[in-house]
PDB file of C-alpha atoms and ligand atoms in Angstrom:
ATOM      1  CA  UNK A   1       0.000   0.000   0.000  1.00 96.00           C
ATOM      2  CA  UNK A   2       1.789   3.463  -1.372  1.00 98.00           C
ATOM      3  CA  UNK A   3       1.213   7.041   0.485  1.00 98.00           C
ATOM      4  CA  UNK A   4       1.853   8.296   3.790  1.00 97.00           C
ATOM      5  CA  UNK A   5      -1.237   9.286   6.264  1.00 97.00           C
ATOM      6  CA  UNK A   6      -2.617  12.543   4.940  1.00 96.00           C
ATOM      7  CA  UNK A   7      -5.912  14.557   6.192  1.00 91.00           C
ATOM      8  CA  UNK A   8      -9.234  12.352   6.391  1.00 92.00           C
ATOM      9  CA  UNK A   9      -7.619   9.286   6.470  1.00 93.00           C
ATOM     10  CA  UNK A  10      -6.240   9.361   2.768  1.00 97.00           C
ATOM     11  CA  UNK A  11      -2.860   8.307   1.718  1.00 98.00           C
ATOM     12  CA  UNK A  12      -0.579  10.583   0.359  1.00 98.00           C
ATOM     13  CA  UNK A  13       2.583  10.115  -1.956  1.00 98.00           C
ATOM     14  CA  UNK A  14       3.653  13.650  -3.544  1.00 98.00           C
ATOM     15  CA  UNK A  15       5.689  13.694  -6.710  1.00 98.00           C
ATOM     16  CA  UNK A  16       7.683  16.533  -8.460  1.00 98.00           C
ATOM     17  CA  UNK A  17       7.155  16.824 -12.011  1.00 98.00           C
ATOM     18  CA  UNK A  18       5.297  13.832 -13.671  1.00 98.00           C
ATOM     19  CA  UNK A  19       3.816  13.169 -17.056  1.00 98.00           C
ATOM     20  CA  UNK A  20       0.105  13.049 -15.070  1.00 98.00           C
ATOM     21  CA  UNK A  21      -0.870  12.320 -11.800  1.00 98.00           C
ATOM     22  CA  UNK A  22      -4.641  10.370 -13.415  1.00 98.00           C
ATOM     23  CA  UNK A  23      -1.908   8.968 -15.664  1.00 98.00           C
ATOM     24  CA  UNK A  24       0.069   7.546 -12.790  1.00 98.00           C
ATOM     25  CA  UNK A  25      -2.979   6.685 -10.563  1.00 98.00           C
ATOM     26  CA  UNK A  26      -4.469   4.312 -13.123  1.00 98.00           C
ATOM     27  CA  UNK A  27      -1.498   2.416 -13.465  1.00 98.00           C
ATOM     28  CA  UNK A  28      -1.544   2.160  -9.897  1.00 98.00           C
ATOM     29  CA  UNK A  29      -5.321   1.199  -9.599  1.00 98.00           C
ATOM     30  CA  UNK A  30      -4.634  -1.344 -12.274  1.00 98.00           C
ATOM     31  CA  UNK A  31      -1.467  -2.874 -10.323  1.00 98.00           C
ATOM     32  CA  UNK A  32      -4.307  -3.451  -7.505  1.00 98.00           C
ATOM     33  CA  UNK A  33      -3.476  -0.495  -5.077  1.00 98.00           C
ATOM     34  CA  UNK A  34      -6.428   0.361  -2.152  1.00 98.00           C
ATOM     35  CA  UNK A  35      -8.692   2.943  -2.391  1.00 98.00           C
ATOM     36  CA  UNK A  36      -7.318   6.114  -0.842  1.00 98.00           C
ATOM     37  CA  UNK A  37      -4.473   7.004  -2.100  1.00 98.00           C
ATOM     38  CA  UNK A  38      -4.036  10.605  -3.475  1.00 98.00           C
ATOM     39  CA  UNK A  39      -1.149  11.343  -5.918  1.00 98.00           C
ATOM     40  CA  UNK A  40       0.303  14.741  -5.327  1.00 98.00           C
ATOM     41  CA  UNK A  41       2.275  16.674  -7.997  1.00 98.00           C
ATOM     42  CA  UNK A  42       3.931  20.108  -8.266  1.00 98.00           C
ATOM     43  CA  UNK A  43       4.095  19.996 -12.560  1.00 98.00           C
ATOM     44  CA  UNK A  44       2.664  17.538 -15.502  1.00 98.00           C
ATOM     45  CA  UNK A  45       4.691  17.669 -18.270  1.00 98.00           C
ATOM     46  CA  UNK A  46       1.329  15.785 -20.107  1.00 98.00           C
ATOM     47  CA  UNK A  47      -1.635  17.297 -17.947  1.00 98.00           C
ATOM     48  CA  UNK A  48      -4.867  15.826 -19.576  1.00 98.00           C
ATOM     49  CA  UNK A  49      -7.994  17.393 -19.161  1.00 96.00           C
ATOM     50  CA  UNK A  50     -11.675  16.581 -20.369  1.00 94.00           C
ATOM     51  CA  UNK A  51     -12.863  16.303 -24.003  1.00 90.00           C
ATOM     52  CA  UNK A  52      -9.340  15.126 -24.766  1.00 92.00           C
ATOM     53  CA  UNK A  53      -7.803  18.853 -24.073  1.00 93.00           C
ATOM     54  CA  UNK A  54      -4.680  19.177 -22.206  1.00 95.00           C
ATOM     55  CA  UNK A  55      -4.515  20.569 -19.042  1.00 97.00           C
ATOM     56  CA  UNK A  56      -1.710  23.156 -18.541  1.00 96.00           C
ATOM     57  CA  UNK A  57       0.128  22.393 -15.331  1.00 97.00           C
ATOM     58  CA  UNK A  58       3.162  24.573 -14.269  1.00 97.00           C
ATOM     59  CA  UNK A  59       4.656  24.729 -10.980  1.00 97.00           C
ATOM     60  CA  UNK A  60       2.159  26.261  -8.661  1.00 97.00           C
ATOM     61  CA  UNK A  61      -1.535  24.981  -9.032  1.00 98.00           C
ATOM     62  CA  UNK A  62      -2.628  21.848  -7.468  1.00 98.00           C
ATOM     63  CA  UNK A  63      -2.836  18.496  -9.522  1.00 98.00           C
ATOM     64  CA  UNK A  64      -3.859  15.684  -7.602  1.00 98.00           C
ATOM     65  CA  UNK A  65      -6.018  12.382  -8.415  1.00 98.00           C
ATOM     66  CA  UNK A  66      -7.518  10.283  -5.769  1.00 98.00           C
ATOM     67  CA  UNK A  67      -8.094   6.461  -5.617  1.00 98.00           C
ATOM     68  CA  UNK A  68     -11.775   4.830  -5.029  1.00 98.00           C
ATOM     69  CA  UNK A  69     -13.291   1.396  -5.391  1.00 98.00           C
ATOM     70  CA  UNK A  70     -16.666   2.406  -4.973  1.00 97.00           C
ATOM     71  CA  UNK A  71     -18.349  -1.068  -5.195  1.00 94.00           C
ATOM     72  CA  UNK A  72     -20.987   0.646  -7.321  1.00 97.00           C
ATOM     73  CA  UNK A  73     -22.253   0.448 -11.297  1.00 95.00           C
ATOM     74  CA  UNK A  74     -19.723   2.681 -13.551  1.00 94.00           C
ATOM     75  CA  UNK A  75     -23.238   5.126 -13.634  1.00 94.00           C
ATOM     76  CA  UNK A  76     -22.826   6.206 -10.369  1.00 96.00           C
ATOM     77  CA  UNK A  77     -19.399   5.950 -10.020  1.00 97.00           C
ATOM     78  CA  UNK A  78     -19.359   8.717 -12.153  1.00 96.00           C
ATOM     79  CA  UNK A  79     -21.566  10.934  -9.819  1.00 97.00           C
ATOM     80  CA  UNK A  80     -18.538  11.051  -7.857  1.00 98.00           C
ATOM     81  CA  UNK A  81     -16.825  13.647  -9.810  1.00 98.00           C
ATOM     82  CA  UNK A  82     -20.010  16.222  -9.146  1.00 98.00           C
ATOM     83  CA  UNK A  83     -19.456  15.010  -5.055  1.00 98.00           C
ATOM     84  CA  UNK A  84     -15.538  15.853  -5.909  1.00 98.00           C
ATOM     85  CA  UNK A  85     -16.964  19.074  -7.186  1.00 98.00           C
ATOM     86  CA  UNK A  86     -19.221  20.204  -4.734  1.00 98.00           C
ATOM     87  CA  UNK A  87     -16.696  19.097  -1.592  1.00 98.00           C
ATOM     88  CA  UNK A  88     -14.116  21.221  -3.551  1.00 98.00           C
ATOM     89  CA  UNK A  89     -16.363  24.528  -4.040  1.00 98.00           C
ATOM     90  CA  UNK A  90     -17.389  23.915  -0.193  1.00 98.00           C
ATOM     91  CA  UNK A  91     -13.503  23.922   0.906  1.00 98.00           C
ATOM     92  CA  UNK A  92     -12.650  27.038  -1.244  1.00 97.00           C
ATOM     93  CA  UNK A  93     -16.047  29.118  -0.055  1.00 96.00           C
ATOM     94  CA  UNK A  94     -13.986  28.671   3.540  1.00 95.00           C
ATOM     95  CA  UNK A  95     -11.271  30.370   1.894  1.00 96.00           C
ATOM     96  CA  UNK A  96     -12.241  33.083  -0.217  1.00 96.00           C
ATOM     97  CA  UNK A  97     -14.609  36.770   1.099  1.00 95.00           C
ATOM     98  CA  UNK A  98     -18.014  35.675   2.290  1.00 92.00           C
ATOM     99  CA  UNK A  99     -19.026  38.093  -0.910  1.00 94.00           C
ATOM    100  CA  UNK A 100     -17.366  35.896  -3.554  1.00 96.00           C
ATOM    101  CA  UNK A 101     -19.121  32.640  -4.825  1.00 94.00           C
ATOM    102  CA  UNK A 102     -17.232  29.548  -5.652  1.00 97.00           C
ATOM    103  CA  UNK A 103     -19.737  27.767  -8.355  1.00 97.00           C
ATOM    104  CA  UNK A 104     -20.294  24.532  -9.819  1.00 98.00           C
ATOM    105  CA  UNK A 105     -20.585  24.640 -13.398  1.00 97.00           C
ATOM    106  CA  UNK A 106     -21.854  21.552 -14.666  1.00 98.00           C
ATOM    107  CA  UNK A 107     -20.950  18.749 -14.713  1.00 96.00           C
ATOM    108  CA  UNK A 108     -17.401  19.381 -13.458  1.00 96.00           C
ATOM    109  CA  UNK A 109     -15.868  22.754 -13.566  1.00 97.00           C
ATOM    110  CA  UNK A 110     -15.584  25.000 -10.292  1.00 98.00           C
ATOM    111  CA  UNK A 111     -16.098  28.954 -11.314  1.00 98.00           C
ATOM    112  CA  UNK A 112     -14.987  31.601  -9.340  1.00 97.00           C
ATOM    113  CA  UNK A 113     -17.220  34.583  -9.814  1.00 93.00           C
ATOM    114  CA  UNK A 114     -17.931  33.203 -12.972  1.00 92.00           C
ATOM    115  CA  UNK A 115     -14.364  32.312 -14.604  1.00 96.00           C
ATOM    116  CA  UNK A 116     -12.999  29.023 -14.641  1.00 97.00           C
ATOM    117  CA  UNK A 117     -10.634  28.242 -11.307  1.00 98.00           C
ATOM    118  CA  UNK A 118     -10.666  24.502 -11.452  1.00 98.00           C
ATOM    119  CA  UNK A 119     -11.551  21.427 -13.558  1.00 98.00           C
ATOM    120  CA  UNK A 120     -11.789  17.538 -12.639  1.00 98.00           C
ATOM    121  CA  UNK A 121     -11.861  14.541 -14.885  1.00 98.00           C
ATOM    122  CA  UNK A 122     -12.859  11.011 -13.532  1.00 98.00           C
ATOM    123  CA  UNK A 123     -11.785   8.093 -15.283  1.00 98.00           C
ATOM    124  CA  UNK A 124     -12.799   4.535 -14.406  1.00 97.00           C
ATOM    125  CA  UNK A 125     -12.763   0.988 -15.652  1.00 98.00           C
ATOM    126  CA  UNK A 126     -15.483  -1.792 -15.114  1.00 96.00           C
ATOM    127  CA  UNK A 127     -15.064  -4.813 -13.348  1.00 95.00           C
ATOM    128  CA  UNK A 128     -16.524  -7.307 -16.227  1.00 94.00           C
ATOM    129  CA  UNK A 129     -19.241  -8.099 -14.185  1.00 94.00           C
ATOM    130  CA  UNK A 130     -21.454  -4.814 -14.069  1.00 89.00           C
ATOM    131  CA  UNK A 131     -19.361  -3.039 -11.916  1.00 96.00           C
ATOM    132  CA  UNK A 132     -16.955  -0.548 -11.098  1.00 98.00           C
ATOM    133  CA  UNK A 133     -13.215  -1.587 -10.713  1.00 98.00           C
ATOM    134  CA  UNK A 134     -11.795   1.764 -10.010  1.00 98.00           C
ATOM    135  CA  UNK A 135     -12.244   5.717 -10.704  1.00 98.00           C
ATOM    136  CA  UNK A 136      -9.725   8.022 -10.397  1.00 98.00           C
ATOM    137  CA  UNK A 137     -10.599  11.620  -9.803  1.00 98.00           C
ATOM    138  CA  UNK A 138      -8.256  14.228 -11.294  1.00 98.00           C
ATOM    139  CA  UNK A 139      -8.146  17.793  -9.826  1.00 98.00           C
ATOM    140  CA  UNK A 140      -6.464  20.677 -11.443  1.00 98.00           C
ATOM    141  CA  UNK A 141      -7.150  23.890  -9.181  1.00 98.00           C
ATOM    142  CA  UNK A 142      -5.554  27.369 -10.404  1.00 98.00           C
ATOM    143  CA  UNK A 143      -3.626  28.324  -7.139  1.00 98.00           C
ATOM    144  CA  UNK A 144      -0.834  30.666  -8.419  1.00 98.00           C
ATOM    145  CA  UNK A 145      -1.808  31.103 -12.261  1.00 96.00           C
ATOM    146  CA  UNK A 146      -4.369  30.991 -14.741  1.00 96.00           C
ATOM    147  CA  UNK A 147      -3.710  29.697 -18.107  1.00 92.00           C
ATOM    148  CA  UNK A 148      -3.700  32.322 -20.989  1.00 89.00           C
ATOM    149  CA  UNK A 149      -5.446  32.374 -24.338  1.00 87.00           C
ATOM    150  CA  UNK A 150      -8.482  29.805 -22.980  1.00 88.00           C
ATOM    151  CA  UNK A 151     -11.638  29.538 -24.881  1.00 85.00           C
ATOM    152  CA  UNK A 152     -13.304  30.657 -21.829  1.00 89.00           C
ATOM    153  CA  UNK A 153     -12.459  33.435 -18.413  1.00 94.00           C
ATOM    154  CA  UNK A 154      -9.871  31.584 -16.509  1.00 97.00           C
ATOM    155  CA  UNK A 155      -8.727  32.911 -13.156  1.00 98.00           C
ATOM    156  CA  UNK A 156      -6.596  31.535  -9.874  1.00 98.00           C
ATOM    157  CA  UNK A 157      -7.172  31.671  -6.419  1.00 98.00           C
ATOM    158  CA  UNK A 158      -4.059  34.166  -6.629  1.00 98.00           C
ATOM    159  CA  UNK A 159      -5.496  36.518  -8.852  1.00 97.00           C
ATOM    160  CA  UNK A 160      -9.153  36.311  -8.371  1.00 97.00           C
ATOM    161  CA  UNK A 161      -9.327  35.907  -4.853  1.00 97.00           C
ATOM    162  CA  UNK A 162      -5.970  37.249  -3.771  1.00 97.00           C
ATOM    163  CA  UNK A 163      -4.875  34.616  -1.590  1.00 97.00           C
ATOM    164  CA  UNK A 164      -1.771  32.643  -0.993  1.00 96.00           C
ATOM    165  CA  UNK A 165      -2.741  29.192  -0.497  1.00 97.00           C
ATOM    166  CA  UNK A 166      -0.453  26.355  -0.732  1.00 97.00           C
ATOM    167  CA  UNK A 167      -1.400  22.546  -2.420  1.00 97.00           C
ATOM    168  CA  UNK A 168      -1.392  21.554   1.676  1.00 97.00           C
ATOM    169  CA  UNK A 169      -3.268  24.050   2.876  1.00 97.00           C
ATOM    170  CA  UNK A 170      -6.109  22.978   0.338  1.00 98.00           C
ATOM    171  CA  UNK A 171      -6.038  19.359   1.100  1.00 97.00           C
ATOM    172  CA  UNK A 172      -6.167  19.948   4.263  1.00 97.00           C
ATOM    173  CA  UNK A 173      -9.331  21.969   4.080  1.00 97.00           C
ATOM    174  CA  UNK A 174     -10.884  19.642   1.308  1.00 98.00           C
ATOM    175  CA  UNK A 175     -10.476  15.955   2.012  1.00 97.00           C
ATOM    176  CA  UNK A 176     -12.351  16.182   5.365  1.00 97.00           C
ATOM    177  CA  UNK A 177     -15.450  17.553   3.615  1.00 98.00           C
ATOM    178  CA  UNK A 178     -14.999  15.379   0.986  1.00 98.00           C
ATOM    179  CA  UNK A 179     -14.922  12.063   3.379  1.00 97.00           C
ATOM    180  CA  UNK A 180     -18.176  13.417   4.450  1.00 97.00           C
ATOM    181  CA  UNK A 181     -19.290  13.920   1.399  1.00 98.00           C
ATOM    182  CA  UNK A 182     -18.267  10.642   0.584  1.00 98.00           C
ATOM    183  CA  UNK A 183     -19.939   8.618   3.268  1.00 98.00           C
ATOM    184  CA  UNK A 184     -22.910  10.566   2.243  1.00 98.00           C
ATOM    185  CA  UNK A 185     -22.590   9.267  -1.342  1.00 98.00           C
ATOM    186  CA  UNK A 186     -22.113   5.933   0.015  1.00 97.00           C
ATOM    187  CA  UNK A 187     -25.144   5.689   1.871  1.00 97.00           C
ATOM    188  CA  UNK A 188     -27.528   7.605  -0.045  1.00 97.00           C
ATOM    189  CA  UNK A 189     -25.906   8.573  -3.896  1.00 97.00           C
ATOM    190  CA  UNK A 190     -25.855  11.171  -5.498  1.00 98.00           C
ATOM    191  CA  UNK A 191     -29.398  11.912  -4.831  1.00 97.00           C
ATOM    192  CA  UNK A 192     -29.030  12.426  -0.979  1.00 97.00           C
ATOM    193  CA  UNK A 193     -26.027  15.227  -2.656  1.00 98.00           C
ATOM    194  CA  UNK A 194     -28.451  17.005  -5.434  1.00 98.00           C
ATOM    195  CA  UNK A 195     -29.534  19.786  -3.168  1.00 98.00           C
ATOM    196  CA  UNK A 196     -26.327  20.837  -2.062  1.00 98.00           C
ATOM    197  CA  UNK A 197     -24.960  20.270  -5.736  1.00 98.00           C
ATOM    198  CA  UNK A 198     -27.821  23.172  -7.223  1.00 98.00           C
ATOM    199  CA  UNK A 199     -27.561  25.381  -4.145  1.00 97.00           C
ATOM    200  CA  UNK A 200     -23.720  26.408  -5.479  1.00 97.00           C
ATOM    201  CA  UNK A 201     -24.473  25.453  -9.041  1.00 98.00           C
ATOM    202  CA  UNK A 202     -24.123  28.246 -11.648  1.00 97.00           C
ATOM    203  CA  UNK A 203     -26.789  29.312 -13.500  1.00 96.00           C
ATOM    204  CA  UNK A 204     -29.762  27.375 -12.325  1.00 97.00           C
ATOM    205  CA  UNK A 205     -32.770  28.590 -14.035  1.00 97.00           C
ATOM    206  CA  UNK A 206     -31.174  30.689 -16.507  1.00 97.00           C
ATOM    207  CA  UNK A 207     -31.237  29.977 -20.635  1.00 97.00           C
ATOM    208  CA  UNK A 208     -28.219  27.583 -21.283  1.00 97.00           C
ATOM    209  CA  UNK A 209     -26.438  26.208 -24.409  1.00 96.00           C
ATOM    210  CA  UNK A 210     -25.354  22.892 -24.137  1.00 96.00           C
ATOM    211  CA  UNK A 211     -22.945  21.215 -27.010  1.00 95.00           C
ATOM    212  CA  UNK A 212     -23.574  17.854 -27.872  1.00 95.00           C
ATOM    213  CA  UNK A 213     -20.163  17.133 -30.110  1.00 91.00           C
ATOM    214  CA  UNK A 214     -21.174  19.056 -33.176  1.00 92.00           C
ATOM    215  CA  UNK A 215     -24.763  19.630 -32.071  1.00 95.00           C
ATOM    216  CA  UNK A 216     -25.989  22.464 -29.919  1.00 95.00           C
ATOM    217  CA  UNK A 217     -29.339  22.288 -28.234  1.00 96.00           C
ATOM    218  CA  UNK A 218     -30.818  25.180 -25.836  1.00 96.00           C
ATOM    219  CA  UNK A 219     -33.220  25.343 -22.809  1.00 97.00           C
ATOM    220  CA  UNK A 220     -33.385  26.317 -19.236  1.00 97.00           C
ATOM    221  CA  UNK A 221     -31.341  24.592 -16.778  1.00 98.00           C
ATOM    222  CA  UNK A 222     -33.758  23.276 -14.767  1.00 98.00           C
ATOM    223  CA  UNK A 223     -31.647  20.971 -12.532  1.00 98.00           C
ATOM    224  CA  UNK A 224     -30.618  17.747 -12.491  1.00 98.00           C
ATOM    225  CA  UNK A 225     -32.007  14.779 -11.707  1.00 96.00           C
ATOM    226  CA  UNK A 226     -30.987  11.538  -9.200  1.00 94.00           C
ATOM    227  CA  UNK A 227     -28.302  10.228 -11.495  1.00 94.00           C
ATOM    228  CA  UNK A 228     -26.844  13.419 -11.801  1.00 97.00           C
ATOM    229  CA  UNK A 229     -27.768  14.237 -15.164  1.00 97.00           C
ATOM    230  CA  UNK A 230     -28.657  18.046 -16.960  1.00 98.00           C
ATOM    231  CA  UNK A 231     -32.272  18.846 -17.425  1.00 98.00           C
ATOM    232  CA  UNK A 232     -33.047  20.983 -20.034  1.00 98.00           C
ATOM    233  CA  UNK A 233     -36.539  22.960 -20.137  1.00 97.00           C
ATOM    234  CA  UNK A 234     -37.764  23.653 -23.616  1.00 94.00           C
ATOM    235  CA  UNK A 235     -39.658  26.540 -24.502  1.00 90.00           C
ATOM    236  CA  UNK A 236     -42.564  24.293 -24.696  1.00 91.00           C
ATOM    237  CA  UNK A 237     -42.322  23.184 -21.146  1.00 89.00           C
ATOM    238  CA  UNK A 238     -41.025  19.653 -21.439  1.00 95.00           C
ATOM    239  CA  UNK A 239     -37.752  18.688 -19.529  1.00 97.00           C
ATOM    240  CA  UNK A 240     -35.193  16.746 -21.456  1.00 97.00           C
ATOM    241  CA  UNK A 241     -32.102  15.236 -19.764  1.00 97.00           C
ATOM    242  CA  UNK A 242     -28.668  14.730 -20.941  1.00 97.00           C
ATOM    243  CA  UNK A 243     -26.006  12.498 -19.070  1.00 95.00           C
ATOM    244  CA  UNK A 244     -22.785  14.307 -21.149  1.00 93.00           C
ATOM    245  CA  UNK A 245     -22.424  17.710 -22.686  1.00 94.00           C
ATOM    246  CA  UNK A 246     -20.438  20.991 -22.630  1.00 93.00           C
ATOM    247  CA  UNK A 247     -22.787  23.640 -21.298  1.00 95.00           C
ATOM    248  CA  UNK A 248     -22.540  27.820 -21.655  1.00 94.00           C
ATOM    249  CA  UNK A 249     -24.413  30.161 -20.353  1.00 91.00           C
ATOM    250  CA  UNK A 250     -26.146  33.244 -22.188  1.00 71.00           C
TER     251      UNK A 250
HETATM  252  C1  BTN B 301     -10.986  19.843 -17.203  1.00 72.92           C
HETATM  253  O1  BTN B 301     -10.826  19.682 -18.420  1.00 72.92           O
HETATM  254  O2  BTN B 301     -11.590  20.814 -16.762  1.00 72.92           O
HETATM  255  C2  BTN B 301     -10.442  18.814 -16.228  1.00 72.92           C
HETATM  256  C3  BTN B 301      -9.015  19.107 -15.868  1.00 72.92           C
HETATM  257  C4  BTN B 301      -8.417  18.094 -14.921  1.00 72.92           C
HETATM  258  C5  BTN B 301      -6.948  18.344 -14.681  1.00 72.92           C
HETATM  259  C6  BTN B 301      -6.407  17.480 -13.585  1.00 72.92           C
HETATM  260  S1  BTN B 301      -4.810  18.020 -13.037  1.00 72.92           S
HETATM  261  C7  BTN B 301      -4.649  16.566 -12.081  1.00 72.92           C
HETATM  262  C8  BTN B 301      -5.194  15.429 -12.927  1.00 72.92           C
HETATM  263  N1  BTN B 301      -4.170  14.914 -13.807  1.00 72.92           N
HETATM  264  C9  BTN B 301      -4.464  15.146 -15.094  1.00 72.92           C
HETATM  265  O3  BTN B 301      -3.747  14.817 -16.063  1.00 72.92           O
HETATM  266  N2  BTN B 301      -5.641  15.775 -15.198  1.00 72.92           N
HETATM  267  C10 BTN B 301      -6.243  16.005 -13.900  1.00 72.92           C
END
């Protein structure tokens, strides 16, 4: 079993520069290692982030990916990257001035009055049998440094909330919600987490665009529903849900 003790009875094992710490991680989960572990590093030289984009890492944000055998279908499984999510925003709203808002854009970006401050990508195998072997839940969180010349406003805790915080310092504050968060999960899914999910998500209610690969359909966002999936409200009144998607706002 790798790592040393960390907060909220993970493992820890920290790294310097790697290619990717999801890279690393799934190796790991494949050679058999426990749920638990978290692997720590300070630089990816091959970041990865969702819809196949890379994920710029230089020294100075946090990139971590934690281990879990949920014992669960790969469905939900993949709820746990909106738990990840919320137990994230929760940590930072300790952090930042009671006036800014730390937002959950779905399905996994955090916002930080509005522009992008962190992103996580689960990956996970099945079991052959139904189930779910392994996920591995990436975290890239803008400490120091946004990236430039992104799509979409990027910001850091540096430069958008003006603090100073450290990879520890975060950890520390996050993986005791997130064990809570967790047992939650495991005793109730994501259902017994939707509330708390919509009461920091961004943009509840308003008119959304949400990109299906080439396709783009639009409608309310209405919430989501027990699996964890978007519902869209069309202008004639009927709710449509969607399990994937890249949505915008206005
Ligand atoms: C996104 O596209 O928004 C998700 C970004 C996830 C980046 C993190 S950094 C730590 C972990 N290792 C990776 O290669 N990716 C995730």
């Amino acid at each position: 079993m790798r790592g040393e003790p960390a907060f909220g009875g993970f493992r820890l094992e920290r790294h310097g520069e790697i290619d990717s710490t999801n890279t690393l991680l799934r190796a790991y989960a494949e050679g058999g290692e426990p749920e638990g572990l978290i692997v720590l590093a300070v630089a990816q030289a091959r970041g990865r982030g969702r819809h196949g984009r890379s994920w710029n890492s230089p020294p100075g944000n946090l990139y971590a990916s934690l281990l879990l055998r949920p014992q669960s279908s790969l469905a939900a499984a993949a709820t746990l990257a909106l738990v990840a999510g919320l137990s994230v925003a929760e940590a930072l709203q300790e952090h930042v001035q009671p006036r800014q808002r730390v937002t959950l854009k779905w399905p996994n970006d955090l916002l930080l009055d509005g522009a992008k401050l962190a992103g996580i990508l689960l990956e996970g195998a099945d079991d052959g049998a139904g189930g779910c072997a392994w996920v591995v839940i990436g975290l890239g969180l803008n400490l120091a440094r946004a990236p430039a010349g992104t799509p979409y406003p990027a910001t850091s805790l540096a430069e958008g909330a003006g603090l100073a915080l450290t990879p520890d310092e975060v950890l520390a504050t996050w993986l005791p919600i997130f064990g809570r968060r967790l047992r939650q999960w495991r005793s109730r899914g994501f259902a017994g987490l939707r509330d708390a999910w919509l009461a920091q998500a961004q943009g509840l209610g308003s008119q959304a665009r949400l990109r299906l690969g080439e396709r783009l359909v639009h409608g309310r966002f209405a919430g989501l529903d027990a699996d964890g999936a978007l519902l869209l409200e069309g202008a004639s009144g009927g709710t449509t849900r969607y399990a994937a998607g890249e949505l915008f706002f206005a």
